[in-house]
Amino acid sequence: MGALKDKWGYRTALVTGASSGLGLAFARMLRDEGLEVWGASRQPEKVAKAENWHPVRLDLTEPDSLLKAIEQVRREAGTPDVLVNNAGAGVFAGFAHFPPEEIHRQIQLLLTGPIELTRAFWPEMLARKRGAVINVSSLAAEFPLPAMSLYTAAKAGLSGFSRGLILESAGLGVQVVDFHPGDFKTNFNRAVQKSTGGEAWEERAWARFEELLEHGPLPAQAAADLRQALLRGMSGTVATGDFLQAKLAPLAQRIFGHGLMRSISRKYFKL
């Protein structure tokens, strides 16, 4: 029996975006802790079979897909003990030429979808006084990203939602984690829709993004940090990533304020 299962009695978990990157690492960690995992993604079957968990077909931008996924999980698992809202992808474009059709899609994928999924299971978690909701936001919620304004806005909204739930659930037995990853070595950029206007600053920023991801820590580190957060059983915000992004930058912002950090960000992304 794993430590999470032994300490908190957790037996089931639902992880969205479980087919790759951080989501795959989170699902593996929970499985290795002895939890029965339902791994959700748009094409879940192949990975679920290889990893020995239950596939859940889910596209958060499609309301019918979300409803069917909720029904499947309720039918097969009831209300999961652990919900990890991780699924997401970004659009890289200066806002002057941001694709109009992607505005609603980004908000639905990164904010509205996770909120709706949480709402489906939240009442039962409160009623039984047991469970954990992990909303995978981003350090972008605190440090905005150039040419990813909708991604930044949605992640900041998700963090605000998490913090509201933390207030509502204090002392009620449900843990809420506002999880803030930095740049990890994943295929995130390959899934990003790049729709730039050919401006030089966009190309410099994109090159910087690719460099950061290439030299970022592996997803297993994020999974280990999430495991420790779950073992502590305390609600709150948890940052994960390399020392500069997850430790030094938040400390510097608290000391020096947002104005100076914006100036540093401009230099950081070569704007």
XYZ file of N, CA, C and O in Angstrom, residues 16-179:
656
model
N -6.780 14.445 -15.671
C -7.011 14.878 -17.046
C -5.668 15.210 -17.706
O -4.697 15.554 -17.035
N -5.647 15.076 -19.028
C -4.386 15.272 -19.739
C -3.366 14.218 -19.374
O -2.160 14.494 -19.287
N -3.820 12.980 -19.185
C -2.969 11.921 -18.622
C -2.134 11.175 -19.652
O -1.413 10.248 -19.292
N -2.218 11.557 -20.913
C -1.515 10.795 -21.946
C -0.088 11.253 -22.200
O 0.657 10.573 -22.906
N 0.305 12.405 -21.652
C 1.654 12.899 -21.921
C 2.046 13.934 -20.877
O 1.217 14.403 -20.092
N 3.318 14.293 -20.879
C 3.821 15.391 -20.068
C 3.580 15.251 -18.582
O 3.712 14.172 -17.999
N 3.206 16.346 -17.948
C 2.986 16.350 -16.505
C 1.839 15.435 -16.107
O 1.908 14.744 -15.086
N 0.766 15.415 -16.900
C -0.372 14.572 -16.568
C -0.012 13.098 -16.508
O -0.470 12.368 -15.623
N 0.809 12.664 -17.443
C 1.269 11.272 -17.439
C 2.078 10.987 -16.187
O 1.910 9.938 -15.544
N 2.945 11.921 -15.800
C 3.746 11.741 -14.591
C 2.875 11.719 -13.343
O 3.101 10.912 -12.426
N 1.854 12.582 -13.281
C 0.947 12.588 -12.122
C 0.190 11.266 -12.030
O 0.051 10.694 -10.942
N -0.325 10.788 -13.161
C -1.097 9.546 -13.163
C -0.227 8.362 -12.747
O -0.666 7.490 -11.992
N 0.995 8.326 -13.246
C 1.910 7.248 -12.860
C 2.207 7.285 -11.364
O 2.249 6.240 -10.704
N 2.424 8.467 -10.832
C 2.709 8.596 -9.405
C 1.539 8.076 -8.575
O 1.727 7.309 -7.621
N 0.323 8.466 -8.937
C -0.841 8.026 -8.182
C -1.066 6.527 -8.317
O -1.418 5.850 -7.339
N -0.845 5.993 -9.517
C -0.943 4.544 -9.705
C 0.083 3.821 -8.839
O -0.226 2.816 -8.177
N 1.313 4.317 -8.833
C 2.370 3.679 -8.047
C 2.117 3.791 -6.549
O 2.665 3.004 -5.767
N 1.297 4.770 -6.160
C 0.903 4.901 -4.759
C -0.220 3.933 -4.391
O -0.680 3.917 -3.247
N -0.683 3.165 -5.370
C -1.708 2.169 -5.095
C -3.121 2.595 -5.406
O -4.069 1.855 -5.133
N -3.296 3.803 -5.991
C -4.637 4.259 -6.343
C -5.047 3.689 -7.698
O -4.211 3.465 -8.575
N -6.335 3.453 -7.854
C -6.892 3.058 -9.141
C -7.126 4.352 -9.930
O -7.832 5.247 -9.473
N -6.515 4.436 -11.115
C -6.480 5.693 -11.854
C -7.375 5.648 -13.078
O -7.376 4.657 -13.829
N -8.121 6.733 -13.275
C -8.846 6.972 -14.520
C -8.105 8.099 -15.235
O -8.030 9.216 -14.733
N -7.515 7.773 -16.388
C -6.719 8.734 -17.122
C -7.494 9.295 -18.301
O -7.895 8.550 -19.204
N -7.724 10.604 -18.298
C -8.560 11.238 -19.316
C -7.718 12.017 -20.321
O -6.779 12.719 -19.958
N -8.084 11.880 -21.585
C -7.484 12.667 -22.663
C -8.343 12.472 -23.905
O -9.310 11.710 -23.894
N -7.970 13.138 -24.989
C -8.755 12.992 -26.221
C -8.570 11.627 -26.858
O -9.470 11.117 -27.522
N -7.392 11.019 -26.677
C -7.108 9.686 -27.217
C -6.463 8.851 -26.107
O -5.247 8.654 -26.082
N -7.248 8.345 -25.166
C -6.671 7.754 -23.950
C -6.340 6.272 -24.020
O -5.607 5.762 -23.170
N -6.859 5.558 -25.003
C -6.846 4.087 -24.928
C -5.435 3.492 -24.930
O -5.109 2.610 -24.116
N -4.580 3.941 -25.842
C -3.260 3.332 -25.984
C -2.421 3.499 -24.726
O -1.824 2.540 -24.220
N -2.376 4.714 -24.200
C -1.587 4.971 -22.995
C -2.186 4.246 -21.798
O -1.469 3.654 -20.987
N -3.515 4.258 -21.674
C -4.163 3.599 -20.543
C -3.862 2.104 -20.519
O -3.608 1.529 -19.453
N -3.855 1.485 -21.671
C -3.550 0.055 -21.739
C -2.120 -0.215 -21.324
O -1.834 -1.146 -20.560
N -1.201 0.604 -21.805
C 0.211 0.417 -21.472
C 0.496 0.703 -20.000
O 1.366 0.071 -19.391
N -0.230 1.650 -19.418
C 0.036 2.076 -18.047
C -0.864 1.401 -17.012
O -0.720 1.634 -15.817
N -1.794 0.587 -17.476
C -2.674 -0.159 -16.585
C -3.575 0.752 -15.757
O -3.643 0.662 -14.531
N -4.267 1.664 -16.464
C -5.323 2.415 -15.819
C -6.529 2.516 -16.741
O -6.488 2.049 -17.879
N -7.594 3.120 -16.271
C -8.852 3.164 -17.014
C -8.857 4.348 -17.981
O -8.610 5.478 -17.567
N -9.179 4.124 -19.249
C -9.231 5.241 -20.199
C -10.544 6.008 -20.112
O -11.619 5.421 -19.981
N -10.435 7.325 -20.177
C -11.605 8.200 -20.220
C -11.403 9.164 -21.381
O -10.455 9.955 -21.378
N -12.262 9.086 -22.368
C -12.162 9.991 -23.512
C -12.755 11.342 -23.118
O -13.916 11.440 -22.734
N -11.941 12.395 -23.229
C -12.376 13.706 -22.768
C -11.752 14.812 -23.605
O -10.535 14.881 -23.761
N -12.607 15.663 -24.129
C -12.190 16.902 -24.760
C -12.916 18.023 -24.021
O -14.130 18.189 -24.168
N -12.202 18.769 -23.201
C -12.829 19.773 -22.356
C -13.476 20.910 -23.132
O -14.269 21.672 -22.576
N -13.146 21.034 -24.414
C -13.761 22.093 -25.221
C -15.106 21.674 -25.796
O -15.798 22.501 -26.403
N -15.492 20.402 -25.603
C -16.750 19.887 -26.121
C -17.676 19.532 -24.959
O -17.402 18.596 -24.209
N -18.782 20.244 -24.763
C -19.676 19.984 -23.629
C -20.167 18.543 -23.553
O -20.239 17.972 -22.458
N -20.496 17.936 -24.686
C -20.980 16.558 -24.673
C -19.896 15.602 -24.192
O -20.178 14.643 -23.462
N -18.661 15.851 -24.595
C -17.545 15.009 -24.160
C -17.351 15.109 -22.653
O -17.121 14.097 -21.976
N -17.463 16.310 -22.119
C -17.316 16.504 -20.675
C -18.400 15.766 -19.915
O -18.119 15.064 -18.926
N -19.651 15.861 -20.366
C -20.749 15.184 -19.684
C -20.582 13.667 -19.722
O -20.817 12.975 -18.721
N -20.176 13.146 -20.880
C -19.981 11.697 -20.999
C -18.847 11.210 -20.108
O -18.924 10.138 -19.510
N -17.782 11.996 -20.007
C -16.666 11.616 -19.152
C -17.090 11.590 -17.685
O -16.736 10.662 -16.940
N -17.845 12.604 -17.262
C -18.327 12.638 -15.881
C -19.215 11.437 -15.598
O -19.087 10.773 -14.552
N -20.108 11.122 -16.521
C -20.996 9.970 -16.342
C -20.203 8.673 -16.246
O -20.514 7.807 -15.422
N -19.181 8.517 -17.083
C -18.371 7.306 -17.054
C -17.666 7.149 -15.711
O -17.681 6.066 -15.100
N -17.040 8.225 -15.242
C -16.301 8.144 -13.981
C -17.245 7.880 -12.816
O -16.948 7.054 -11.935
N -18.395 8.531 -12.811
C -19.372 8.270 -11.745
C -19.822 6.817 -11.761
O -19.978 6.187 -10.701
N -20.037 6.294 -12.954
C -20.512 4.912 -13.087
C -19.453 3.912 -12.638
O -19.759 2.912 -11.974
N -18.200 4.174 -12.970
C -17.130 3.209 -12.722
C -16.419 3.417 -11.389
O -15.922 2.456 -10.789
N -16.358 4.674 -10.926
C -15.568 4.965 -9.725
C -16.334 5.717 -8.655
O -15.823 5.884 -7.549
N -17.527 6.185 -8.970
C -18.204 7.084 -8.050
C -17.519 8.443 -8.105
O -17.109 8.889 -9.168
N -17.377 9.073 -6.976
C -16.608 10.320 -6.905
C -15.169 9.978 -6.582
O -14.896 9.350 -5.555
N -14.220 10.346 -7.437
C -12.823 9.986 -7.164
C -12.312 10.664 -5.903
O -12.737 11.772 -5.553
N -11.397 9.997 -5.222
C -10.792 10.590 -4.032
C -9.871 11.748 -4.397
O -9.751 12.710 -3.638
N -9.196 11.619 -5.541
C -8.258 12.653 -5.991
C -8.634 13.069 -7.404
O -8.762 12.229 -8.293
N -8.822 14.366 -7.603
C -9.096 14.921 -8.934
C -7.937 15.831 -9.309
O -7.642 16.793 -8.588
N -7.281 15.535 -10.440
C -6.185 16.366 -10.930
C -6.615 17.008 -12.239
O -6.693 16.347 -13.278
N -6.915 18.293 -12.186
C -7.272 19.053 -13.387
C -5.993 19.550 -14.046
O -5.452 20.595 -13.677
N -5.518 18.787 -15.015
C -4.222 19.079 -15.625
C -4.303 19.402 -17.113
O -3.426 20.071 -17.654
N -5.336 18.932 -17.800
C -5.382 19.050 -19.265
C -5.258 20.497 -19.712
O -5.788 21.410 -19.077
N -4.544 20.694 -20.805
C -4.433 22.049 -21.322
C -3.440 22.160 -22.462
O -2.587 21.300 -22.660
N -3.566 23.237 -23.210
C -2.650 23.574 -24.293
C -2.755 25.074 -24.509
O -3.739 25.704 -24.105
N -1.736 25.644 -25.135
C -1.714 27.085 -25.302
C -1.775 27.520 -26.754
O -1.605 26.716 -27.673
N -2.023 28.798 -26.948
C -1.943 29.433 -28.257
C -0.920 30.556 -28.130
O -1.043 31.431 -27.268
N 0.105 30.505 -28.979
C 1.163 31.510 -28.952
C 0.907 32.519 -30.065
O 1.038 32.208 -31.242
N 0.503 33.729 -29.678
C 0.219 34.782 -30.653
C 0.110 36.106 -29.941
O -0.518 36.191 -28.880
N 0.726 37.132 -30.514
C 0.491 38.465 -30.000
C -0.996 38.773 -30.059
O -1.684 38.363 -31.004
N -1.530 39.481 -29.065
C -2.976 39.617 -28.978
C -3.570 40.395 -30.152
O -4.742 40.210 -30.488
N -2.778 41.211 -30.797
C -3.289 41.983 -31.945
C -3.743 41.080 -33.076
O -4.606 41.449 -33.873
N -3.152 39.885 -33.161
C -3.566 38.936 -34.195
C -3.888 37.568 -33.587
O -3.707 36.538 -34.218
N -4.394 37.598 -32.348
C -4.820 36.351 -31.701
C -6.056 35.823 -32.423
O -7.003 36.573 -32.676
N -6.083 34.524 -32.779
C -7.246 33.986 -33.497
C -8.537 34.150 -32.692
O -8.636 33.613 -31.582
N -9.520 34.871 -33.201
C -10.748 35.125 -32.436
C -11.439 33.849 -31.965
O -11.977 33.803 -30.850
N -11.421 32.818 -32.807
C -12.108 31.577 -32.452
C -11.430 30.852 -31.293
O -12.022 29.976 -30.657
N -10.175 31.216 -31.004
C -9.445 30.544 -29.932
C -9.670 31.192 -28.572
O -9.262 30.636 -27.561
N -10.290 32.362 -28.532
C -10.503 33.022 -27.249
C -11.405 32.164 -26.355
O -11.047 31.810 -25.228
N -12.579 31.811 -26.875
C -13.495 30.966 -26.092
C -12.880 29.590 -25.841
O -13.009 29.041 -24.734
N -12.209 29.039 -26.831
C -11.642 27.696 -26.695
C -10.597 27.642 -25.577
O -10.579 26.702 -24.775
N -9.723 28.646 -25.508
C -8.712 28.660 -24.454
C -9.346 28.764 -23.070
O -8.955 28.048 -22.149
N -10.345 29.636 -22.930
C -11.000 29.788 -21.632
C -11.749 28.516 -21.246
O -11.736 28.092 -20.084
N -12.396 27.867 -22.220
C -13.119 26.633 -21.942
C -12.165 25.509 -21.537
O -12.424 24.773 -20.583
N -11.067 25.382 -22.256
C -10.113 24.306 -22.000
C -9.404 24.478 -20.670
O -9.242 23.513 -19.902
N -8.976 25.694 -20.381
C -8.082 25.930 -19.254
C -8.785 26.396 -17.983
O -8.215 26.300 -16.899
N -10.015 26.898 -18.107
C -10.693 27.446 -16.936
C -12.099 26.883 -16.745
O -12.377 26.236 -15.735
N -12.990 27.105 -17.707
C -14.377 26.670 -17.528
C -14.482 25.155 -17.403
O -15.211 24.645 -16.536
N -13.761 24.412 -18.252
C -13.804 22.952 -18.200
C -13.388 22.407 -16.849
O -14.114 21.593 -16.238
N -12.215 22.800 -16.325
C -11.830 22.330 -14.989
C -12.820 22.724 -13.894
O -13.056 21.948 -12.963
N -13.401 23.906 -14.001
C -14.400 24.320 -13.010
C -15.615 23.400 -13.065
O -16.116 22.935 -12.032
N -16.086 23.112 -14.277
C -17.254 22.237 -14.428
C -16.953 20.818 -13.944
O -17.817 20.172 -13.318
N -15.762 20.342 -14.206
C -15.391 18.999 -13.757
C -15.316 18.946 -12.233
O -15.789 17.986 -11.603
N -14.755 19.969 -11.630
C -14.696 20.030 -10.169
C -16.095 20.077 -9.570
O -16.382 19.391 -8.577
N -16.965 20.874 -10.179
C -18.339 21.001 -9.662
C -19.069 19.666 -9.652
O -19.908 19.400 -8.778
N -18.739 18.795 -10.603
C -19.418 17.501 -10.686
C -19.143 16.620 -9.471
O -19.992 15.811 -9.077
N -17.957 16.779 -8.867
C -17.564 15.882 -7.777
C -17.435 16.581 -6.427
O -17.359 15.914 -5.389
N -17.415 17.894 -6.418
C -17.174 18.656 -5.195
C -18.212 18.398 -4.094
O -17.824 18.176 -2.927
N -19.512 18.417 -4.378
C -20.479 18.216 -3.289
C -20.282 16.896 -2.539
O -20.392 16.854 -1.313
N -20.000 15.829 -3.291
C -19.811 14.534 -2.641
C -18.530 14.500 -1.822
O -18.490 13.890 -0.740
N -17.469 15.140 -2.301
C -16.239 15.224 -1.508
C -16.505 15.903 -0.170
O -16.037 15.446 0.884
N -17.252 17.007 -0.212
C -17.576 17.710 1.025
C -18.457 16.856 1.935
O -18.256 16.824 3.156
N -19.420 16.157 1.330
C -20.353 15.354 2.128
C -19.635 14.229 2.877
O -19.975 13.940 4.026
N -18.662 13.628 2.240
C -17.953 12.518 2.891
C -16.716 12.990 3.661
O -16.046 12.190 4.315
N -16.403 14.302 3.545
C -15.274 14.908 4.261
C -13.950 14.239 3.930
O -13.089 14.042 4.795
N -13.769 13.970 2.647
C -12.519 13.347 2.202
C -12.321 13.616 0.721
O -13.273 13.518 -0.062
N -11.106 13.946 0.346
C -10.798 14.122 -1.063
C -9.752 15.196 -1.277
O -9.386 15.936 -0.356
N -9.269 15.258 -2.498
C -8.279 16.270 -2.867
C -8.540 16.718 -4.292
O -8.762 15.902 -5.180
N -8.523 18.033 -4.494
C -8.640 18.629 -5.823
C -7.333 19.354 -6.109
O -6.942 20.248 -5.354
N -6.665 18.953 -7.182
C -5.432 19.605 -7.599
C -5.704 20.309 -8.912
O -5.965 19.663 -9.929
N -5.687 21.633 -8.892
C -5.849 22.414 -10.101
C -4.471 22.840 -10.587
O -3.803 23.635 -9.920
N -4.075 22.292 -11.729
C -2.740 22.570 -12.255
C -2.804 23.902 -12.998
O -3.213 23.974 -14.151
N -2.407 24.932 -12.313
C -2.345 26.268 -12.891
C -0.974 26.423 -13.547
O -0.559 25.568 -14.316
N -0.266 27.472 -13.233
C 1.043 27.716 -13.837
C 1.695 28.874 -13.108
O 1.003 29.743 -12.552
N 3.022 28.915 -13.130
C 3.703 30.105 -12.642
C 3.338 31.324 -13.482
O 3.542 32.469 -13.063
N 2.766 31.082 -14.680
C 2.292 32.191 -15.506
C 1.173 32.960 -14.824
O 0.912 34.120 -15.163
N 0.495 32.341 -13.862
C -0.539 33.052 -13.115
C 0.059 34.208 -12.320
O -0.630 35.192 -12.036
N 1.332 34.090 -11.959
C 2.024 35.146 -11.227
C 2.974 35.940 -12.116
O 3.240 37.117 -11.862
N 3.491 35.276 -13.165
C 4.464 35.898 -14.055
C 3.964 35.769 -15.498
O 4.208 34.765 -16.165
N 3.212 36.764 -15.984
C 2.574 36.672 -17.304
C 3.560 36.365 -18.432
O 4.724 36.792 -18.401
N 3.061 35.614 -19.430
C 3.878 35.203 -20.568
C 3.555 36.045 -21.793
O 2.387 36.243 -22.116
N 4.548 36.534 -22.505
C 4.286 37.286 -23.735
C 3.756 36.373 -24.829
O 4.149 35.209 -24.936
N 2.835 36.889 -25.615
C 2.209 36.165 -26.726
C 1.384 34.968 -26.261
O 1.011 34.120 -27.060
N 1.107 34.902 -24.964
C 0.233 33.856 -24.427
C -0.714 34.486 -23.412
O -0.900 33.992 -22.302
N -1.326 35.605 -23.806
C -2.163 36.362 -22.881
C -3.387 35.592 -22.431
O -3.809 35.694 -21.276
N -4.015 34.810 -23.328
C -5.207 34.036 -22.940
C -4.831 32.890 -22.014
O -5.547 32.595 -21.049
N -3.713 32.240 -22.288
C -3.221 31.172 -21.406
C -2.962 31.748 -20.015
O -3.383 31.183 -19.003
N -2.269 32.884 -19.973
C -1.968 33.528 -18.698
C -3.243 33.888 -17.947
O -3.372 33.641 -16.748
N -4.209 34.476 -18.656
C -5.460 34.890 -18.021
C -6.228 33.694 -17.477
O -6.764 33.732 -16.356
N -6.306 32.620 -18.263
C -7.054 31.433 -17.829
C -6.402 30.787 -16.618
O -7.089 30.355 -15.682
N -5.074 30.708 -16.621
C -4.375 30.102 -15.490
C -4.523 30.956 -14.232
O -4.669 30.429 -13.127
N -4.493 32.271 -14.393
C -4.726 33.142 -13.241
C -6.148 32.947 -12.709
O -6.374 32.933 -11.489
N -7.106 32.783 -13.615
C -8.474 32.515 -13.197
C -8.602 31.200 -12.457
O -9.329 31.102 -11.455
N -7.901 30.166 -12.934
C -7.943 28.865 -12.268
C -7.357 28.954 -10.863
O -7.879 28.349 -9.923
N -6.288 29.731 -10.719
C -5.722 29.926 -9.383
C -6.701 30.657 -8.473
O -6.850 30.316 -7.295
N -7.385 31.657 -9.015
C -8.385 32.352 -8.217
C -9.512 31.432 -7.781
O -9.981 31.495 -6.636
N -9.937 30.566 -8.688
C -10.966 29.575 -8.358
C -10.487 28.664 -7.237
O -11.219 28.406 -6.262
N -9.258 28.187 -7.336
C -8.701 27.304 -6.300
C -8.666 27.997 -4.949
O -9.014 27.410 -3.914
N -8.256 29.238 -4.952
C -8.140 29.961 -3.689
C -9.505 30.213 -3.064
O -9.640 30.225 -1.830
N -10.512 30.389 -3.907
C -11.864 30.496 -3.384
C -12.321 29.201 -2.730
O -12.925 29.210 -1.646
N -12.032 28.067 -3.385
C -12.393 26.772 -2.809
C -11.655 26.510 -1.501
O -12.210 25.893 -0.582
N -10.412 26.968 -1.429
C -9.647 26.791 -0.196
C -10.353 27.475 0.966
O -10.457 26.920 2.076
N -10.870 28.671 0.734
C -11.594 29.386 1.785
C -12.878 28.646 2.168
O -13.199 28.500 3.346
N -13.602 28.165 1.147
C -14.884 27.510 1.400
C -14.740 26.180 2.140
O -15.641 25.775 2.880
N -13.614 25.487 1.902
C -13.485 24.116 2.408
C -12.631 23.999 3.659
O -12.347 22.886 4.114
N -12.235 25.117 4.239
C -11.386 25.069 5.430
C -12.048 24.256 6.543
O -13.192 24.497 6.911
N -11.327 23.266 7.025
C -11.814 22.438 8.118
C -12.838 21.393 7.740
O -13.393 20.726 8.619
N -13.085 21.212 6.428
C -14.130 20.280 5.991
C -13.571 18.977 5.433
O -14.319 18.167 4.895
N -12.264 18.760 5.519
C -11.691 17.474 5.144
C -11.299 17.324 3.696
O -10.847 16.249 3.291
N -11.462 18.377 2.882
C -11.097 18.309 1.464
C -9.906 19.227 1.209
O -9.948 20.415 1.555
N -8.882 18.669 0.621
C -7.669 19.428 0.312
C -7.766 20.032 -1.091
O -8.179 19.367 -2.032
N -7.388 21.284 -1.221
C -7.345 21.950 -2.524
C -5.941 22.490 -2.736
O -5.431 23.246 -1.900
N -5.321 22.092 -3.852
C -3.961 22.535 -4.158
C -3.965 23.352 -5.436
O -4.394 22.884 -6.494
N -3.515 24.583 -5.320
C -3.299 25.464 -6.460
C -1.864 25.216 -6.917
O -0.920 25.786 -6.376
N -1.691 24.346 -7.905
C -0.371 23.818 -8.275
C 0.217 24.648 -9.405
O -0.396 24.788 -10.467
